PDB file of C-alpha atoms in Angstrom:
ATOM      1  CA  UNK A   9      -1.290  -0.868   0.354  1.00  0.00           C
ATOM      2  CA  UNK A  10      -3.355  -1.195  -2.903  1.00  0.00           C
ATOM      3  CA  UNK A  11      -2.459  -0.947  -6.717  1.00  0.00           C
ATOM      4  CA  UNK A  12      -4.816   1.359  -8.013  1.00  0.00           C
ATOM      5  CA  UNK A  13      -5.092   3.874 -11.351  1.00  0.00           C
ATOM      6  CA  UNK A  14      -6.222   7.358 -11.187  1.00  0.00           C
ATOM      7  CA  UNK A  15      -9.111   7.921 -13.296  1.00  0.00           C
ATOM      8  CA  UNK A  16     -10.305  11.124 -11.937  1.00  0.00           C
ATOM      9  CA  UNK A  17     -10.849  14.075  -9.243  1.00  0.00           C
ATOM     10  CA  UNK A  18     -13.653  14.691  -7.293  1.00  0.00           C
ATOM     11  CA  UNK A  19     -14.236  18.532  -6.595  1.00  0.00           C
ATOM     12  CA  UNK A  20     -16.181  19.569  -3.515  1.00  0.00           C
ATOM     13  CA  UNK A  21     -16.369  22.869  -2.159  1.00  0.00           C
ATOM     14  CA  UNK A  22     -18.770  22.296   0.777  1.00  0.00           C
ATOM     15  CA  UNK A  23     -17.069  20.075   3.460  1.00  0.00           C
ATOM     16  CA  UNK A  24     -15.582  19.774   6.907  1.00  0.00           C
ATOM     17  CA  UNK A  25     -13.292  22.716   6.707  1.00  0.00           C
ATOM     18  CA  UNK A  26     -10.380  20.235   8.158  1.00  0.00           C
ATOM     19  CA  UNK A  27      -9.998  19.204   4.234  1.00  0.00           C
ATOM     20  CA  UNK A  28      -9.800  22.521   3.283  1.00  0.00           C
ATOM     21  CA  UNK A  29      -6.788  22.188   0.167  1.00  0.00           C
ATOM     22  CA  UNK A  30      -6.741  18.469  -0.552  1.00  0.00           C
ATOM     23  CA  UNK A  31      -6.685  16.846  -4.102  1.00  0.00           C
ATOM     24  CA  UNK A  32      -9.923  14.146  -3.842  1.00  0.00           C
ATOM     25  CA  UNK A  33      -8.420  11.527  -6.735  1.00  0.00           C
ATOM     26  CA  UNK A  34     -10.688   8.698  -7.482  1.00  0.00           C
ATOM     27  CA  UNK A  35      -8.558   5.741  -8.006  1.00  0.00           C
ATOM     28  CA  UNK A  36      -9.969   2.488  -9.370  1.00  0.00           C
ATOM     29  CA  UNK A  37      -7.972  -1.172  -8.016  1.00  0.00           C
ATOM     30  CA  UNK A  38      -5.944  -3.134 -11.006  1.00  0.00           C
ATOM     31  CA  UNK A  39      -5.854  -6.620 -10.684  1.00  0.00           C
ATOM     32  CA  UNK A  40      -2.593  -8.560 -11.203  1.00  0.00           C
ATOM     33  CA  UNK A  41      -2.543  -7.814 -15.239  1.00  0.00           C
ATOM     34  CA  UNK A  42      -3.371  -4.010 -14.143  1.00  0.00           C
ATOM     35  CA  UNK A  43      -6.566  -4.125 -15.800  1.00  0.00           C
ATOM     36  CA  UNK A  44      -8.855  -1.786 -13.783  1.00  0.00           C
ATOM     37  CA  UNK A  45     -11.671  -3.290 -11.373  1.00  0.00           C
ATOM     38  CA  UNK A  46     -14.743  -2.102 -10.281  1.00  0.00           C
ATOM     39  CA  UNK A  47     -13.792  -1.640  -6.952  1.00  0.00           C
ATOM     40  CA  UNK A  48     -12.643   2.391  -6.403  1.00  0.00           C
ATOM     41  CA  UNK A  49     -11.314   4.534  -3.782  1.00  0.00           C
ATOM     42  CA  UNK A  50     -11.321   8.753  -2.955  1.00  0.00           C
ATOM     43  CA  UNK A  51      -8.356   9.132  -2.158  1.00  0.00           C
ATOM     44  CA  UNK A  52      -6.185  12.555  -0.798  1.00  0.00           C
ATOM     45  CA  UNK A  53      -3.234  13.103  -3.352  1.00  0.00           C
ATOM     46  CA  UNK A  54       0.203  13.442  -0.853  1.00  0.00           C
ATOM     47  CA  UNK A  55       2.401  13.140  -4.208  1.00  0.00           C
ATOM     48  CA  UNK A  56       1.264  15.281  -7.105  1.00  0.00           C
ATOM     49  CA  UNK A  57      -0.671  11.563  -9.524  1.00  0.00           C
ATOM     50  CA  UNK A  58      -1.991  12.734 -12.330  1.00  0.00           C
ATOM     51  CA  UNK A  59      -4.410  11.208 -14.267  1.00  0.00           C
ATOM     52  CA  UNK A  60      -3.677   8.139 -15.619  1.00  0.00           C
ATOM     53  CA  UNK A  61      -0.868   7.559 -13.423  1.00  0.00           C
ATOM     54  CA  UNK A  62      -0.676   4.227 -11.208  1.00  0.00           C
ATOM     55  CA  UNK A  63      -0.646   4.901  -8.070  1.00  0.00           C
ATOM     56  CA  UNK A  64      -0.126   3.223  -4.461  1.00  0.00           C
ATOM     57  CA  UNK A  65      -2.248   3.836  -1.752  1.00  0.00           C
ATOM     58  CA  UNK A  66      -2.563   3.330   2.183  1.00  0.00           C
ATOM     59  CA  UNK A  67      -5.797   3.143   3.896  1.00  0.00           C
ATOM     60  CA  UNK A  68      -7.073   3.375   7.567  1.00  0.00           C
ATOM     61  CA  UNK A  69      -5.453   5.279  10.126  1.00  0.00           C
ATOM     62  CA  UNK A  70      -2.068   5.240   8.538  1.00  0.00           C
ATOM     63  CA  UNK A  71      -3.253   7.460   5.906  1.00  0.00           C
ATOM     64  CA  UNK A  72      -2.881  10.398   8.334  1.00  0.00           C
ATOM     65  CA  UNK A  73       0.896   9.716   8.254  1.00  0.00           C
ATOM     66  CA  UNK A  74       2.005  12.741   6.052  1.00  0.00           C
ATOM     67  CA  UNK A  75       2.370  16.431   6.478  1.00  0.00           C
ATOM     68  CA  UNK A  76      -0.754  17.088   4.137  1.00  0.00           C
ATOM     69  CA  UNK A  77      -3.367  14.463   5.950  1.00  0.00           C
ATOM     70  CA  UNK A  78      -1.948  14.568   9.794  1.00  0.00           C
ATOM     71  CA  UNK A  79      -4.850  15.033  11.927  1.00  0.00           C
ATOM     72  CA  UNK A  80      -7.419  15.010   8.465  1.00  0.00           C
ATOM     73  CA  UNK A  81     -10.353  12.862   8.619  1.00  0.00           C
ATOM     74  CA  UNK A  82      -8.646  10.938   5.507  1.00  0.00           C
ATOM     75  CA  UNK A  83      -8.829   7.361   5.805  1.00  0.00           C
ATOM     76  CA  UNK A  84      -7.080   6.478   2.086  1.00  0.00           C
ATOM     77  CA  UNK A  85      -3.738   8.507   0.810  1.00  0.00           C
ATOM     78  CA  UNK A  86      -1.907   8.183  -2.389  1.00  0.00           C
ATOM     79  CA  UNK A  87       2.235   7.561  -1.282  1.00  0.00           C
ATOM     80  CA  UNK A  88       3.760   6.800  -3.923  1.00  0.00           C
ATOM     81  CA  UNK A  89       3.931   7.077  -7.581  1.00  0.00           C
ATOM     82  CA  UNK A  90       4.390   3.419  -9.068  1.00  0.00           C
ATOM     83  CA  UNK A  91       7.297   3.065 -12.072  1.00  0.00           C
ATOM     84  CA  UNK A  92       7.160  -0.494 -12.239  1.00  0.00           C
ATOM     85  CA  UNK A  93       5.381  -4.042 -11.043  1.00  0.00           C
ATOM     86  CA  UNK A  94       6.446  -7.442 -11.200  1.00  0.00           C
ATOM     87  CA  UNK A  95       4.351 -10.409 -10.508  1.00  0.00           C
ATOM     88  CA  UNK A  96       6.895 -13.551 -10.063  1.00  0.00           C
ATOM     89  CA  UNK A  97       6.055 -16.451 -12.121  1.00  0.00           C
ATOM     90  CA  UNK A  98       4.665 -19.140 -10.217  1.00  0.00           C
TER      91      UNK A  98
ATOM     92  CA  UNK D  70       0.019 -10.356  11.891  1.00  0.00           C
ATOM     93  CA  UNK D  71      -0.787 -12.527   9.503  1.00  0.00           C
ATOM     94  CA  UNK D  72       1.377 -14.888   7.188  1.00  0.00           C
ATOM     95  CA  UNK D  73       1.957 -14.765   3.049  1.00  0.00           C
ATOM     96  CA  UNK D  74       4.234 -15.546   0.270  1.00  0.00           C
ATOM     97  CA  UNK D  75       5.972 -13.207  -1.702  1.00  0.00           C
ATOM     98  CA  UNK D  76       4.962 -12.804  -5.292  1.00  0.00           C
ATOM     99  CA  UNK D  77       6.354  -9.841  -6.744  1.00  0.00           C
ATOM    100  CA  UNK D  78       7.749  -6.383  -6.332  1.00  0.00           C
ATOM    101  CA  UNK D  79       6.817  -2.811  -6.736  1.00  0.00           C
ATOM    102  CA  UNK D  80       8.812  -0.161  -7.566  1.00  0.00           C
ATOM    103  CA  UNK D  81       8.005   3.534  -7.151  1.00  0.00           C
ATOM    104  CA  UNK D  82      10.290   6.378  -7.404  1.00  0.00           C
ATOM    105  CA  UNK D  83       7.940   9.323  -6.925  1.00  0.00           C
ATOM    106  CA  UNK D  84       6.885   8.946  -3.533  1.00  0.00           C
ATOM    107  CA  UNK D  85       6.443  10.731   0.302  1.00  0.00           C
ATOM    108  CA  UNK D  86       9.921  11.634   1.309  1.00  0.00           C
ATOM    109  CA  UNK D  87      10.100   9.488   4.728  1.00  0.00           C
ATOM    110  CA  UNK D  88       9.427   5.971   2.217  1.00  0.00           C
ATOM    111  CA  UNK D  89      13.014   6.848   0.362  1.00  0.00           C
ATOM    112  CA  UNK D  90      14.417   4.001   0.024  1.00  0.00           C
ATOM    113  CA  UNK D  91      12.404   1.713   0.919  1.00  0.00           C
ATOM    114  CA  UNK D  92      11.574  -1.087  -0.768  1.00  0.00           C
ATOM    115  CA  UNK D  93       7.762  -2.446  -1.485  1.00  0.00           C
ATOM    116  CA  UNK D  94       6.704  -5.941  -2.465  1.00  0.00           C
ATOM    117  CA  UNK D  95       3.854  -8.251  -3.074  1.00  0.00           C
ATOM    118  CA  UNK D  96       2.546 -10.283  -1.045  1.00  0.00           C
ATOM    119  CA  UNK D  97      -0.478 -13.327  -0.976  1.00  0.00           C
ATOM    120  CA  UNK D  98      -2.014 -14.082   2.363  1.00  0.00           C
ATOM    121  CA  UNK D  99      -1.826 -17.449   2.963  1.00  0.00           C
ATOM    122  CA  UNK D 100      -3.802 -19.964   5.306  1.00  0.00           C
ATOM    123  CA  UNK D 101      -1.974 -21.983   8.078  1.00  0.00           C
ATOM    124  CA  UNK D 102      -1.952 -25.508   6.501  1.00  0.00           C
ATOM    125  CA  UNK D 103      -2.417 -26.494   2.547  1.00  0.00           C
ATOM    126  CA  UNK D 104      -0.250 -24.190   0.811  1.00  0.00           C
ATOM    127  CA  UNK D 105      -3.782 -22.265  -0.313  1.00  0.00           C
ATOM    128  CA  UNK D 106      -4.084 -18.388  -0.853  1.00  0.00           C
ATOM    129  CA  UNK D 107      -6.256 -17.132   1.193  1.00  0.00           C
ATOM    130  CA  UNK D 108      -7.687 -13.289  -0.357  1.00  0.00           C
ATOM    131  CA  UNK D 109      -6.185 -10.972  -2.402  1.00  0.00           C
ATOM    132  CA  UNK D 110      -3.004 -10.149  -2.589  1.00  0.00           C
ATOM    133  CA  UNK D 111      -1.609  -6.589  -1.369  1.00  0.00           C
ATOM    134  CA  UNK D 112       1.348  -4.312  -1.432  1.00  0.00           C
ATOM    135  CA  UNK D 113       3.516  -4.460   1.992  1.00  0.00           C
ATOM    136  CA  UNK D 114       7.082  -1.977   2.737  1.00  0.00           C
ATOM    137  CA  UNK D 115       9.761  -5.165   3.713  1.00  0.00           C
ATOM    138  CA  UNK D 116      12.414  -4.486   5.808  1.00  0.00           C
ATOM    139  CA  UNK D 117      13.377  -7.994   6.515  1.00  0.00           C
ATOM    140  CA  UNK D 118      15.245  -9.195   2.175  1.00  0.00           C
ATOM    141  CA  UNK D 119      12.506 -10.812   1.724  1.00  0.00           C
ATOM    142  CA  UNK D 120      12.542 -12.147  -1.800  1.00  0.00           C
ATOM    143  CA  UNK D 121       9.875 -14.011  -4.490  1.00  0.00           C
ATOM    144  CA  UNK D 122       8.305 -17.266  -2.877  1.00  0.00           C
ATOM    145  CA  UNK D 123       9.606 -16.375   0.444  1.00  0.00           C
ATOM    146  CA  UNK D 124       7.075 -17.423   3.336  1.00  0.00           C
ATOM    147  CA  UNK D 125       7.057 -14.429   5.888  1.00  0.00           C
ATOM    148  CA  UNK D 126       4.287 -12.726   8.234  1.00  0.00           C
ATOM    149  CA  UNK D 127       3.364  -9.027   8.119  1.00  0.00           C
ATOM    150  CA  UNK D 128       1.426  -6.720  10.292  1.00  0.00           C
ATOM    151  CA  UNK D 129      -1.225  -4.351   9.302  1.00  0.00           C
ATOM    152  CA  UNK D 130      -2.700  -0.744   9.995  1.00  0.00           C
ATOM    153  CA  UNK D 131      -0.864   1.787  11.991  1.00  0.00           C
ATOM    154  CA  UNK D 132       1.430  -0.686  13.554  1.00  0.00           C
ATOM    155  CA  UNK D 133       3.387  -1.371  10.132  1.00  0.00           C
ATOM    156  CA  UNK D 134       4.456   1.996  10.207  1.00  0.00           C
ATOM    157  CA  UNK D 135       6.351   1.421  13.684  1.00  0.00           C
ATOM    158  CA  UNK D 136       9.316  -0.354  12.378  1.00  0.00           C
ATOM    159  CA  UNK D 137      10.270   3.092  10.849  1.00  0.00           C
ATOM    160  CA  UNK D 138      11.755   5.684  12.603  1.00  0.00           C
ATOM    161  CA  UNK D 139      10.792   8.640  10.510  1.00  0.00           C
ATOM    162  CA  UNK D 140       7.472  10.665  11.137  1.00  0.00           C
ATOM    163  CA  UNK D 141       5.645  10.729   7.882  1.00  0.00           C
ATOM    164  CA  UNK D 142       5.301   6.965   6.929  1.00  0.00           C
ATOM    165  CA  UNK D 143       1.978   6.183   5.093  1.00  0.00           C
ATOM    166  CA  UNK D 144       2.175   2.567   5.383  1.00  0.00           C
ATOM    167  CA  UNK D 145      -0.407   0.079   6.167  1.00  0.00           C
ATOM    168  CA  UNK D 146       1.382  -3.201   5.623  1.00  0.00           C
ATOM    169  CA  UNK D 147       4.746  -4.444   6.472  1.00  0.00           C
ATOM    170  CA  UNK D 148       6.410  -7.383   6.637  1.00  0.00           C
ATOM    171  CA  UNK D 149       8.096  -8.088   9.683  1.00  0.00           C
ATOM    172  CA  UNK D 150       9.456 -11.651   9.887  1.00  0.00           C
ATOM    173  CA  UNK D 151      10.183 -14.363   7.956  1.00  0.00           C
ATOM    174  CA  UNK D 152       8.581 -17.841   8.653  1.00  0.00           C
ATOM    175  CA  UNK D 153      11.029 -20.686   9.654  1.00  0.00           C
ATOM    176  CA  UNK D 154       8.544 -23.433  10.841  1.00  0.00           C
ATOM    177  CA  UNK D 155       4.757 -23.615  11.328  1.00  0.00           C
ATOM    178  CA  UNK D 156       3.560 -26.272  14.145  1.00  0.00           C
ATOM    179  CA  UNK D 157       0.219 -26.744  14.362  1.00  0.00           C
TER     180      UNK D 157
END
């Protein structure tokens, strides 16, 4: 999964009617100090993020694994809602 | 599956009701000789007590949702081992 921050929704009316009710969030990676990178994601909201929020996310086929993306074409779901992250010292 | 170090932890309380309880860590892929990181790190479900600076190996996509016996499991890392000895 990837640590990522959601900075924002994308709306879209016209699409493949199978993703008819999903949330679109955009989520942007953090690095290790979770400061934002470029690199960004769409991903379908499974857990209610709201902006802001940090956010884990699972990509690929596994992101079909919940009752609001099974048989979807989704290939990146937000899971969980993240409290807390600790890096160990090396 | 592939092998990496543990470097941290992750906790989320919010999340899909088939993860509760589970617990989420860090992990840095490593390469097979020279103690070097190889790509960035990710977030991985661990099943095994795997704890900071711990060598194990994880699988990815689909499959690391199969140690889980619940339905809805979003997963697409999880470590499944940890690493006693490497011969090369």
């Amino acid at each position: 999964m990837f640590l990522g921050r959601v900075v924002g929704t994308v709306w879209a009316t016209r699409k493949d009617e199978k993703l008819d009710g999903l949330i679109f969030q955009i989520v942007k990676k953090v690095d290790d100090q979770l400061q934002l990178k470029p690199e960004f994601a769409i991903a379908v909201d499974s857990v209610g993020a709201g902006s802001g929020e940090l956010v884990l996310c699972a990509s690929g086929s596994s992101a079909r694994m919940t009752e609001v993306t099974e048989n979807r074409p989704v290939d990146t779901v937000i899971m969980a809602i993240v409290d807390e992250v600790d890096f160990a010292q090396s | 599956m592939k092998i990496a170090r543990v470097i941290g932890r992750v906790w989320a309380t919010r999340k899909l009701p088939d993860l509760e309880g589970l617990k989420f860590i860090i992990l840095q892929p490593m390469e097979m000789k020279n103690n070097t990181a190889a790509g960035d790190w990710i977030v991985a479900a661990d099943t095994q007590y795997a704890g900071n600076g711990d060598l194990v190996y994880y699988v990815t996509s689909k499959e690391a949702s199969f140690p889980f016996s619940r339905s809805h499991t979003a997963l697409d890392a999880a470590v499944v081992g940890h690493v006693d000895r490497i011969d090369l």
